[in-house]
Steps between C-alpha positions, in 0.01 A plus 500: 500500500510351151644695211657834589542795267852607403688757709597541869262329742530539882408219730563394871747210513346369822183370344560549118751309289576420135445130447569477122586733212371388164609694187252579221780506240541233236757232588703295250564135588753277322435126500781306327444132430796271428526168312147479366465191275334541161298241314822367339680498842716809452571700816435873461517796738209745504501843665157639591425856604163601641367830633247519787359738756308467829162667527335699375305555830590455870295179521716337230816613682365346824426172321858493369651568843287277719411217259821453299801716587806584300695178566215266411415719200858449376468123540156498334616706199821297460309167510221613268733656241740205500218252462343698217831546323597134524157390377513735204861416406433127522217535246729613213833404349817702545477670158158651589570623851570856387165510317297459823590825670189698412263204540652406837484860628125528432416163658730552799348842575147365525610194704698696760228766538243232574720358780624819674204738463344363821812619686470859372769470232457608133735359235546781245734344242681171434789472256764241416822698478738224388505138388843333506584165344807293591820657358592209269142475373483878460822491299370220280171679452682821405712309251187327370321835467802649327516198267128527428541870434792430270303226328208739461732763357653242265153389390395861442824570316450186290138594430610852410774366272254258337253785458771720349601221261136442407453873445815516288391196300153650457651830389737320262216298353285810471790688340555216250128482432481876443815487284354219290171683472681817399706310240185340361339843480809638327504211251129542431545876462793442264294254295216751479747771405644279223149426373418869499827584325438226242149632433634854483770391253240322287273803507795723421605281207143490365467875549836564334401280202167680475672836524752402233220374276301821547819700454578324172146555375514862613839552335364357175196727513717795591742425215211475255338817624836670510564409137162634399555808709847556359356487150232754585749714690741497206228621268393769745858607566577522130193711442581717803861540382383617157257745653761618746755552221253707302405704806861552604596613147211745493581626848866543409417704196258718696754543776772609257266747334388646833856528630614679183211742534586556868865556418412757237269685741765489773770637274274784394413580863864481605600739219230744600606472868867558413400807305292633789786431745749680280272800472450498883874485564564787265232708672646408841852601398372833374307553828807405708721742314250774548468416872878502554523838330228636722637352828872568457500789753293300758728199466806716566347638821403146614851367453648795695254431788595134511871592513442734792301231684784248464741754647277537806496119549883502496502772770253298708725196478804700607310659789365165630840325501640406846857581397466870423769673285575871479617646170629856503673733266445526133377140471230558759389820327493321166289219638256736664470714191442186294241359739306813585257583225544844350209719414 
């Protein structure tokens, strides 16, 4: 019937039977090869893993079943893989066996596909999973690799140390060079500063000498002019003093005359004022006497009124006191008669 779909299929056992069941899934096949000699006659073990499937159509499955079969396919794959592995391993030395994994996988895939495709088999992937050297050689190689690694580290460390020393020496030289250059610049700057200071001192000395010379000449001119001026000033001052003395004498005389005249006038005015004051006082005294004579009766009445008013204030004080006192008898009558105004 060929390829059947998945699921439950009914058939009559009398004239129908299942001859073969071929899976469409991918199958992994391990092909280990032992004691393969390398080019330098070192025996290595190589483990090969390949992935294949049967199909993809019923015709390919029929070719696999009726032309090859599972047992002969196992023998074919084992022989082909072992032959290919031994040929490849024998072409290189033991230290390059691990480098051939990718190259071997690509070549092996194309070789196997060309030999099994006629039987309905497709090789999907070929991969070397492990390459094992003899234990003593593996140990020596590991020690050699470790020693090479250590040597490489030592070389790198030495190169780094040499580079550090070179850098330090370069920095030291550069520092010394910069220090020397800075010192030279400082010395040159100091020399220039000394030259400038020397020129400044020379200019200052020349300027000071010139100033002193001009000062001496100026002092001489000033002394001469001062002498001439003092002479002129003395003459002017003497003349001004004489004029001032005359003016002050005249002014003093005039002042004394004017003051005497003022004093005389003042005395006359004061005498006249004293006379007028005396006359006014006399008139006032006469008027006061006349007024007192005229107002004697009114003054008496005023004083009596004031006395009566003071009595009333005393009564008000007694009446407003919180601690009231009662006076009876002759004393009370006397007080009342004294306080009550009589008509």
